[in-house]
């Protein structure tokens, strides 16, 4: 396995905050300015002049959090997909809906005892376009959630049965 190291440069901006920059493998530079107020700006540097920004996008706290979740969740899901390829089909990754009528809608995820009962793991929950990676047992499921479940075919099917009916098939 190759380890790729990413160099992040940090610069203190007196009276403003801190800027973190990184250069991508494609040669582009991006950065984030974290203002003393907590405001964050995403910076895209001009490809013709890497010292000048071509665009700055101010982010609210919720937008910054959503972007962080999207980047992390997509990375987790791509790593899981790569793992799926390595084990030649013995691992299943599926999105299982939590319907409004599920016996677990409104209840903590730990109440399902999904991992103990099936051996499959709920690695993320997608809700209203946002992803929560590695939800804890006290995370409350809601109707409309999509759970990202990883396990054997039997284990994932078992989680689907638990969520839909409160039991395994």
mmCIF file of C-alpha atoms in Angstrom:
data_model
loop_
_atom_site.group_PDB
_atom_site.id
_atom_site.type_symbol
_atom_site.label_atom_id
_atom_site.label_comp_id
_atom_site.label_asym_id
_atom_site.label_seq_id
_atom_site.Cartn_x
_atom_site.Cartn_y
_atom_site.Cartn_z
ATOM 1 C CA UNK A 1 0.000 0.000 0.000
ATOM 2 C CA UNK A 2 1.434 3.397 -0.991
ATOM 3 C CA UNK A 3 1.299 6.172 1.559
ATOM 4 C CA UNK A 4 0.695 9.587 0.064
ATOM 5 C CA UNK A 5 1.632 12.528 2.207
ATOM 6 C CA UNK A 6 -0.106 15.829 1.772
ATOM 7 C CA UNK A 7 1.727 18.966 2.778
ATOM 8 C CA UNK A 8 -0.439 21.539 4.498
ATOM 9 C CA UNK A 9 1.055 24.967 5.064
ATOM 10 C CA UNK A 10 -0.159 27.081 7.953
ATOM 11 C CA UNK A 11 0.157 30.858 8.049
ATOM 12 C CA UNK A 12 -0.901 33.114 10.908
ATOM 13 C CA UNK A 13 -2.705 36.198 9.567
ATOM 14 C CA UNK A 14 -2.281 38.887 12.251
ATOM 15 C CA UNK A 15 -5.594 40.393 13.259
ATOM 16 C CA UNK A 16 -7.489 38.005 10.957
ATOM 17 C CA UNK A 17 -6.883 34.382 11.912
ATOM 18 C CA UNK A 18 -5.122 31.408 10.341
ATOM 19 C CA UNK A 19 -4.825 30.228 6.747
ATOM 20 C CA UNK A 20 -4.178 26.592 5.795
ATOM 21 C CA UNK A 21 -3.143 25.859 2.203
ATOM 22 C CA UNK A 22 -2.459 22.688 0.295
ATOM 23 C CA UNK A 23 -1.318 21.881 -3.200
ATOM 24 C CA UNK A 24 -3.179 19.088 -4.952
ATOM 25 C CA UNK A 25 -1.451 16.444 -7.036
ATOM 26 C CA UNK A 26 -2.953 18.135 -10.109
ATOM 27 C CA UNK A 27 -0.976 21.273 -9.249
ATOM 28 C CA UNK A 28 -3.894 23.364 -7.996
ATOM 29 C CA UNK A 29 -3.818 25.120 -4.629
ATOM 30 C CA UNK A 30 -6.736 25.475 -2.258
ATOM 31 C CA UNK A 31 -6.962 26.853 1.244
ATOM 32 C CA UNK A 32 -9.145 27.730 4.180
ATOM 33 C CA UNK A 33 -8.981 30.933 6.201
ATOM 34 C CA UNK A 34 -10.338 30.526 9.707
ATOM 35 C CA UNK A 35 -11.095 34.003 11.008
ATOM 36 C CA UNK A 36 -10.801 34.854 14.686
ATOM 37 C CA UNK A 37 -14.591 35.240 14.663
ATOM 38 C CA UNK A 38 -14.947 31.589 13.600
ATOM 39 C CA UNK A 39 -15.993 32.458 10.030
ATOM 40 C CA UNK A 40 -14.285 30.270 7.412
ATOM 41 C CA UNK A 41 -13.518 31.071 3.806
ATOM 42 C CA UNK A 42 -12.681 28.454 1.211
ATOM 43 C CA UNK A 43 -10.023 29.788 -1.169
ATOM 44 C CA UNK A 44 -9.288 28.554 -4.674
ATOM 45 C CA UNK A 45 -6.006 29.901 -6.005
ATOM 46 C CA UNK A 46 -5.538 31.128 -9.565
ATOM 47 C CA UNK A 47 -3.811 28.399 -11.608
ATOM 48 C CA UNK A 48 -1.863 31.076 -13.523
ATOM 49 C CA UNK A 49 -0.681 32.835 -10.332
ATOM 50 C CA UNK A 50 -0.646 30.501 -7.316
ATOM 51 C CA UNK A 51 -0.159 33.467 -4.961
ATOM 52 C CA UNK A 52 -3.499 35.023 -5.952
ATOM 53 C CA UNK A 53 -6.923 33.595 -5.207
ATOM 54 C CA UNK A 54 -9.274 33.223 -8.137
ATOM 55 C CA UNK A 55 -12.274 32.696 -5.875
ATOM 56 C CA UNK A 56 -13.214 32.915 -2.210
ATOM 57 C CA UNK A 57 -16.304 31.245 -0.824
ATOM 58 C CA UNK A 58 -17.471 32.325 2.653
ATOM 59 C CA UNK A 59 -18.901 29.388 4.625
ATOM 60 C CA UNK A 60 -21.334 29.473 7.536
ATOM 61 C CA UNK A 61 -20.684 27.044 10.399
ATOM 62 C CA UNK A 62 -23.330 24.676 9.015
ATOM 63 C CA UNK A 63 -21.854 24.859 5.503
ATOM 64 C CA UNK A 64 -18.326 24.215 6.771
ATOM 65 C CA UNK A 65 -19.584 21.266 8.825
ATOM 66 C CA UNK A 66 -21.527 19.889 5.843
ATOM 67 C CA UNK A 67 -18.475 20.191 3.591
ATOM 68 C CA UNK A 68 -16.318 18.412 6.171
ATOM 69 C CA UNK A 69 -18.905 15.630 6.464
ATOM 70 C CA UNK A 70 -19.187 15.280 2.691
ATOM 71 C CA UNK A 71 -15.432 15.033 2.268
ATOM 72 C CA UNK A 72 -15.043 12.581 5.137
ATOM 73 C CA UNK A 73 -18.088 10.492 4.262
ATOM 74 C CA UNK A 74 -17.127 10.217 0.605
ATOM 75 C CA UNK A 75 -13.634 9.125 1.641
ATOM 76 C CA UNK A 76 -14.998 6.504 4.042
ATOM 77 C CA UNK A 77 -17.409 5.177 1.425
ATOM 78 C CA UNK A 78 -14.703 5.037 -1.268
ATOM 79 C CA UNK A 79 -12.388 3.164 1.112
ATOM 80 C CA UNK A 80 -15.188 0.708 1.837
ATOM 81 C CA UNK A 81 -15.826 0.283 -1.878
ATOM 82 C CA UNK A 82 -12.107 -0.432 -2.380
ATOM 83 C CA UNK A 83 -12.244 -2.974 0.424
ATOM 84 C CA UNK A 84 -15.253 -4.550 -1.276
ATOM 85 C CA UNK A 85 -13.191 -5.017 -4.444
ATOM 86 C CA UNK A 86 -10.333 -6.597 -2.460
ATOM 87 C CA UNK A 87 -12.521 -9.256 -0.863
ATOM 88 C CA UNK A 88 -14.074 -10.277 -4.185
ATOM 89 C CA UNK A 89 -17.722 -9.943 -3.352
ATOM 90 C CA UNK A 90 -17.771 -11.388 0.174
ATOM 91 C CA UNK A 91 -18.512 -7.930 1.545
ATOM 92 C CA UNK A 92 -21.732 -6.072 0.766
ATOM 93 C CA UNK A 93 -22.219 -2.323 1.129
ATOM 94 C CA UNK A 94 -25.821 -1.190 0.945
ATOM 95 C CA UNK A 95 -28.054 1.738 1.823
ATOM 96 C CA UNK A 96 -31.015 0.614 3.895
ATOM 97 C CA UNK A 97 -33.938 3.019 4.344
ATOM 98 C CA UNK A 98 -35.536 3.656 7.721
ATOM 99 C CA UNK A 99 -39.213 3.994 6.856
ATOM 100 C CA UNK A 100 -41.526 6.164 8.988
ATOM 101 C CA UNK A 101 -43.295 3.009 10.205
ATOM 102 C CA UNK A 102 -40.088 1.249 11.270
ATOM 103 C CA UNK A 103 -40.118 0.017 14.870
ATOM 104 C CA UNK A 104 -36.795 1.882 15.268
ATOM 105 C CA UNK A 105 -37.828 5.285 13.849
ATOM 106 C CA UNK A 106 -37.301 7.758 16.677
ATOM 107 C CA UNK A 107 -35.263 5.300 18.739
ATOM 108 C CA UNK A 108 -31.522 5.121 19.426
ATOM 109 C CA UNK A 109 -29.603 3.107 16.859
ATOM 110 C CA UNK A 110 -28.167 0.913 19.641
ATOM 111 C CA UNK A 111 -31.655 -0.442 20.312
ATOM 112 C CA UNK A 112 -31.428 -2.360 17.030
ATOM 113 C CA UNK A 113 -28.467 -4.426 18.288
ATOM 114 C CA UNK A 114 -27.770 -4.808 14.558
ATOM 115 C CA UNK A 115 -24.076 -5.673 14.836
ATOM 116 C CA UNK A 116 -24.608 -8.158 17.673
ATOM 117 C CA UNK A 117 -27.552 -9.798 15.919
ATOM 118 C CA UNK A 118 -26.188 -9.864 12.336
ATOM 119 C CA UNK A 119 -22.453 -9.146 12.344
ATOM 120 C CA UNK A 120 -23.053 -6.251 9.918
ATOM 121 C CA UNK A 121 -22.056 -2.677 10.780
ATOM 122 C CA UNK A 122 -23.929 0.588 10.300
ATOM 123 C CA UNK A 123 -21.048 2.817 9.198
ATOM 124 C CA UNK A 124 -22.976 5.981 8.314
ATOM 125 C CA UNK A 125 -26.440 7.511 8.280
ATOM 126 C CA UNK A 126 -27.547 9.826 5.472
ATOM 127 C CA UNK A 127 -30.183 12.368 6.510
ATOM 128 C CA UNK A 128 -31.505 15.339 4.520
ATOM 129 C CA UNK A 129 -28.480 15.348 2.221
ATOM 130 C CA UNK A 130 -25.982 15.202 5.077
ATOM 131 C CA UNK A 131 -23.881 12.214 6.080
ATOM 132 C CA UNK A 132 -22.992 11.225 9.614
ATOM 133 C CA UNK A 133 -20.068 8.810 9.559
ATOM 134 C CA UNK A 134 -19.665 6.350 12.433
ATOM 135 C CA UNK A 135 -22.908 7.110 14.288
ATOM 136 C CA UNK A 136 -22.872 6.223 17.976
ATOM 137 C CA UNK A 137 -25.388 3.850 19.604
ATOM 138 C CA UNK A 138 -27.284 6.816 21.097
ATOM 139 C CA UNK A 139 -27.867 8.341 17.623
ATOM 140 C CA UNK A 140 -31.645 8.506 17.093
ATOM 141 C CA UNK A 141 -32.863 7.082 13.811
ATOM 142 C CA UNK A 142 -35.612 8.913 11.950
ATOM 143 C CA UNK A 143 -38.017 8.007 9.195
ATOM 144 C CA UNK A 144 -36.371 8.909 5.880
ATOM 145 C CA UNK A 145 -32.827 8.106 7.047
ATOM 146 C CA UNK A 146 -30.634 5.938 4.846
ATOM 147 C CA UNK A 147 -28.241 3.712 6.774
ATOM 148 C CA UNK A 148 -24.988 2.670 5.078
ATOM 149 C CA UNK A 149 -24.480 -0.940 6.172
ATOM 150 C CA UNK A 150 -21.435 -3.144 5.588
ATOM 151 C CA UNK A 151 -21.308 -6.906 6.081
ATOM 152 C CA UNK A 152 -22.030 -10.245 4.482
ATOM 153 C CA UNK A 153 -25.097 -10.554 2.261
ATOM 154 C CA UNK A 154 -26.880 -12.367 5.094
ATOM 155 C CA UNK A 155 -25.841 -9.764 7.655
ATOM 156 C CA UNK A 156 -26.979 -6.792 5.568
ATOM 157 C CA UNK A 157 -30.284 -8.529 4.792
ATOM 158 C CA UNK A 158 -30.642 -9.168 8.548
ATOM 159 C CA UNK A 159 -30.198 -5.471 9.320
ATOM 160 C CA UNK A 160 -32.843 -4.643 6.686
ATOM 161 C CA UNK A 161 -35.257 -7.081 8.388
ATOM 162 C CA UNK A 162 -34.505 -5.641 11.822
ATOM 163 C CA UNK A 163 -35.113 -2.067 10.656
ATOM 164 C CA UNK A 164 -38.282 -2.960 8.741
ATOM 165 C CA UNK A 165 -39.843 -5.452 11.151
ATOM 166 C CA UNK A 166 -37.860 -5.435 14.390
ATOM 167 C CA UNK A 167 -36.508 -8.924 13.772
ATOM 168 C CA UNK A 168 -34.188 -10.945 11.568
ATOM 169 C CA UNK A 169 -35.585 -13.164 8.817
#
